[in-house]
């Protein structure tokens, strides 16, 4: 049975860095793409970044130049630098998805448990 397990998150001051990690377990075929979403209080879940098995990436405009997504076969990492107050949200790993026309489509049965990221002085 597939499981998506996240680690990381926490409290950091503006300008600081955090790393989120995620692993998809129980899958024995290649995963086309993986990604990270976030949901701020009162907001909708939004795509932060996604990466294909070939290394193609997409980022939300708000995080370009500050966040970096990387992966190996079943693990995906989000390195977040120069964090801002507006990055505060619960971050969810999308442990399996598809990539089409430079867009990422999550498998809605493949979410991690979520991790709180709080950026505050």
PDB file of C-alpha atoms in Angstrom:
ATOM      1  CA  UNK A   1       0.000   0.000   0.000  1.00  0.00           C
ATOM      2  CA  UNK A   2       1.410   3.370  -0.968  1.00  0.00           C
ATOM      3  CA  UNK A   3       2.407   5.790   1.787  1.00  0.00           C
ATOM      4  CA  UNK A   4       3.857   9.278   1.557  1.00  0.00           C
ATOM      5  CA  UNK A   5       5.929  10.276   4.561  1.00  0.00           C
ATOM      6  CA  UNK A   6       7.172  13.823   5.138  1.00  0.00           C
ATOM      7  CA  UNK A   7       9.777  15.274   7.466  1.00  0.00           C
ATOM      8  CA  UNK A   8      10.973  18.776   8.204  1.00  0.00           C
ATOM      9  CA  UNK A   9       9.248  22.076   8.807  1.00  0.00           C
ATOM     10  CA  UNK A  10       9.189  24.277  11.871  1.00  0.00           C
ATOM     11  CA  UNK A  11       9.683  27.877  12.955  1.00  0.00           C
ATOM     12  CA  UNK A  12      12.252  30.147  11.364  1.00  0.00           C
ATOM     13  CA  UNK A  13      12.955  33.864  11.252  1.00  0.00           C
ATOM     14  CA  UNK A  14      12.551  35.858   8.035  1.00  0.00           C
ATOM     15  CA  UNK A  15      15.572  35.314   5.816  1.00  0.00           C
ATOM     16  CA  UNK A  16      16.203  31.882   7.259  1.00  0.00           C
ATOM     17  CA  UNK A  17      16.184  28.449   5.634  1.00  0.00           C
ATOM     18  CA  UNK A  18      14.343  25.169   6.058  1.00  0.00           C
ATOM     19  CA  UNK A  19      14.363  21.836   4.269  1.00  0.00           C
ATOM     20  CA  UNK A  20      11.370  19.586   3.677  1.00  0.00           C
ATOM     21  CA  UNK A  21      11.792  15.953   2.691  1.00  0.00           C
ATOM     22  CA  UNK A  22       9.348  13.326   1.533  1.00  0.00           C
ATOM     23  CA  UNK A  23       9.475   9.683   0.556  1.00  0.00           C
ATOM     24  CA  UNK A  24       6.894   7.626  -1.298  1.00  0.00           C
ATOM     25  CA  UNK A  25       6.785   4.057  -0.007  1.00  0.00           C
ATOM     26  CA  UNK A  26       5.154   0.957  -1.436  1.00  0.00           C
ATOM     27  CA  UNK A  27       5.573   1.923  -5.102  1.00  0.00           C
ATOM     28  CA  UNK A  28       7.705  -0.272  -7.327  1.00  0.00           C
ATOM     29  CA  UNK A  29       7.320   1.475 -10.663  1.00  0.00           C
ATOM     30  CA  UNK A  30       8.798   4.719 -11.841  1.00  0.00           C
ATOM     31  CA  UNK A  31       7.071   7.871 -10.587  1.00  0.00           C
ATOM     32  CA  UNK A  32       6.613  10.382 -13.391  1.00  0.00           C
ATOM     33  CA  UNK A  33       6.649  13.467 -11.201  1.00  0.00           C
ATOM     34  CA  UNK A  34       6.529  14.632  -7.568  1.00  0.00           C
ATOM     35  CA  UNK A  35       5.827  17.972  -5.999  1.00  0.00           C
ATOM     36  CA  UNK A  36       5.112  20.236  -3.050  1.00  0.00           C
ATOM     37  CA  UNK A  37       1.973  22.217  -2.287  1.00  0.00           C
ATOM     38  CA  UNK A  38       1.118  24.613   0.514  1.00  0.00           C
ATOM     39  CA  UNK A  39      -2.015  25.918   2.126  1.00  0.00           C
ATOM     40  CA  UNK A  40      -2.089  29.101   4.183  1.00  0.00           C
ATOM     41  CA  UNK A  41      -4.857  29.751   6.726  1.00  0.00           C
ATOM     42  CA  UNK A  42      -8.046  30.590   4.884  1.00  0.00           C
ATOM     43  CA  UNK A  43      -6.427  29.884   1.524  1.00  0.00           C
ATOM     44  CA  UNK A  44      -6.524  27.197  -1.101  1.00  0.00           C
ATOM     45  CA  UNK A  45      -3.877  24.558  -1.582  1.00  0.00           C
ATOM     46  CA  UNK A  46      -1.426  25.835  -4.184  1.00  0.00           C
ATOM     47  CA  UNK A  47       1.444  24.306  -6.100  1.00  0.00           C
ATOM     48  CA  UNK A  48       4.861  25.398  -4.842  1.00  0.00           C
ATOM     49  CA  UNK A  49       7.134  23.306  -7.044  1.00  0.00           C
ATOM     50  CA  UNK A  50       7.237  20.046  -8.969  1.00  0.00           C
ATOM     51  CA  UNK A  51       9.928  17.925 -10.585  1.00  0.00           C
ATOM     52  CA  UNK A  52       9.889  15.118 -13.155  1.00  0.00           C
ATOM     53  CA  UNK A  53      11.961  11.966 -13.179  1.00  0.00           C
ATOM     54  CA  UNK A  54      14.045  13.634 -15.877  1.00  0.00           C
ATOM     55  CA  UNK A  55      14.754  16.697 -13.759  1.00  0.00           C
ATOM     56  CA  UNK A  56      12.375  19.213 -15.335  1.00  0.00           C
ATOM     57  CA  UNK A  57      10.993  21.616 -12.766  1.00  0.00           C
ATOM     58  CA  UNK A  58       8.287  24.216 -12.305  1.00  0.00           C
ATOM     59  CA  UNK A  59       7.960  26.761  -9.499  1.00  0.00           C
ATOM     60  CA  UNK A  60       5.341  29.171  -8.302  1.00  0.00           C
ATOM     61  CA  UNK A  61       6.384  32.704  -9.228  1.00  0.00           C
ATOM     62  CA  UNK A  62       6.431  33.665  -5.545  1.00  0.00           C
ATOM     63  CA  UNK A  63       9.213  31.180  -4.719  1.00  0.00           C
ATOM     64  CA  UNK A  64      11.395  31.320  -7.832  1.00  0.00           C
ATOM     65  CA  UNK A  65      15.018  31.976  -6.957  1.00  0.00           C
ATOM     66  CA  UNK A  66      14.465  31.091  -3.289  1.00  0.00           C
ATOM     67  CA  UNK A  67      13.212  27.485  -3.283  1.00  0.00           C
ATOM     68  CA  UNK A  68      14.840  24.485  -4.943  1.00  0.00           C
ATOM     69  CA  UNK A  69      13.169  21.135  -5.553  1.00  0.00           C
ATOM     70  CA  UNK A  70      15.163  17.973  -6.138  1.00  0.00           C
ATOM     71  CA  UNK A  71      14.483  14.271  -6.169  1.00  0.00           C
ATOM     72  CA  UNK A  72      15.768  10.804  -6.663  1.00  0.00           C
ATOM     73  CA  UNK A  73      13.534   7.898  -7.499  1.00  0.00           C
ATOM     74  CA  UNK A  74      11.090   7.963  -4.589  1.00  0.00           C
ATOM     75  CA  UNK A  75      12.304  10.928  -2.540  1.00  0.00           C
ATOM     76  CA  UNK A  76      11.723  14.614  -3.092  1.00  0.00           C
ATOM     77  CA  UNK A  77      13.260  17.522  -1.201  1.00  0.00           C
ATOM     78  CA  UNK A  78      12.335  21.195  -1.025  1.00  0.00           C
ATOM     79  CA  UNK A  79      15.134  23.515   0.031  1.00  0.00           C
ATOM     80  CA  UNK A  80      13.661  26.838   1.117  1.00  0.00           C
ATOM     81  CA  UNK A  81      15.992  29.829   1.453  1.00  0.00           C
ATOM     82  CA  UNK A  82      15.388  33.490   2.233  1.00  0.00           C
ATOM     83  CA  UNK A  83      12.029  32.614   3.747  1.00  0.00           C
ATOM     84  CA  UNK A  84       9.403  35.333   4.046  1.00  0.00           C
ATOM     85  CA  UNK A  85       6.466  35.763   6.397  1.00  0.00           C
ATOM     86  CA  UNK A  86       4.128  35.056   3.494  1.00  0.00           C
ATOM     87  CA  UNK A  87       5.663  31.585   3.104  1.00  0.00           C
ATOM     88  CA  UNK A  88       3.931  30.579   6.332  1.00  0.00           C
ATOM     89  CA  UNK A  89       1.644  27.642   5.547  1.00  0.00           C
ATOM     90  CA  UNK A  90       1.136  23.925   5.909  1.00  0.00           C
ATOM     91  CA  UNK A  91       3.260  22.241   3.261  1.00  0.00           C
ATOM     92  CA  UNK A  92       2.107  18.993   1.667  1.00  0.00           C
ATOM     93  CA  UNK A  93       4.155  16.563  -0.334  1.00  0.00           C
ATOM     94  CA  UNK A  94       2.600  15.190  -3.494  1.00  0.00           C
ATOM     95  CA  UNK A  95       4.317  11.842  -3.652  1.00  0.00           C
ATOM     96  CA  UNK A  96       3.072  10.869  -7.077  1.00  0.00           C
ATOM     97  CA  UNK A  97       1.738  12.794 -10.017  1.00  0.00           C
ATOM     98  CA  UNK A  98       1.858  13.298 -13.730  1.00  0.00           C
ATOM     99  CA  UNK A  99       3.461  15.950 -15.874  1.00  0.00           C
ATOM    100  CA  UNK A 100       1.838  17.230 -19.022  1.00  0.00           C
ATOM    101  CA  UNK A 101       2.437  20.374 -21.061  1.00  0.00           C
ATOM    102  CA  UNK A 102       4.633  21.824 -18.314  1.00  0.00           C
ATOM    103  CA  UNK A 103       1.886  21.378 -15.754  1.00  0.00           C
ATOM    104  CA  UNK A 104       1.824  19.099 -12.735  1.00  0.00           C
ATOM    105  CA  UNK A 105      -1.231  16.995 -11.846  1.00  0.00           C
ATOM    106  CA  UNK A 106      -1.131  15.396  -8.400  1.00  0.00           C
ATOM    107  CA  UNK A 107      -2.429  11.937  -7.652  1.00  0.00           C
ATOM    108  CA  UNK A 108      -4.943  12.748  -4.951  1.00  0.00           C
ATOM    109  CA  UNK A 109      -4.293   9.468  -3.208  1.00  0.00           C
ATOM    110  CA  UNK A 110      -0.641  10.342  -2.684  1.00  0.00           C
ATOM    111  CA  UNK A 111      -0.491  13.206  -0.178  1.00  0.00           C
ATOM    112  CA  UNK A 112       1.872  13.453   2.731  1.00  0.00           C
ATOM    113  CA  UNK A 113       0.625  14.253   6.208  1.00  0.00           C
ATOM    114  CA  UNK A 114       1.527  17.947   6.010  1.00  0.00           C
ATOM    115  CA  UNK A 115       4.102  20.010   7.881  1.00  0.00           C
ATOM    116  CA  UNK A 116       3.724  23.453   9.400  1.00  0.00           C
ATOM    117  CA  UNK A 117       6.225  26.062   8.258  1.00  0.00           C
ATOM    118  CA  UNK A 118       6.062  29.297  10.220  1.00  0.00           C
ATOM    119  CA  UNK A 119       8.178  32.307   9.311  1.00  0.00           C
ATOM    120  CA  UNK A 120       8.097  34.895  12.051  1.00  0.00           C
ATOM    121  CA  UNK A 121      10.391  37.217  13.940  1.00  0.00           C
TER     122      UNK A 121
END
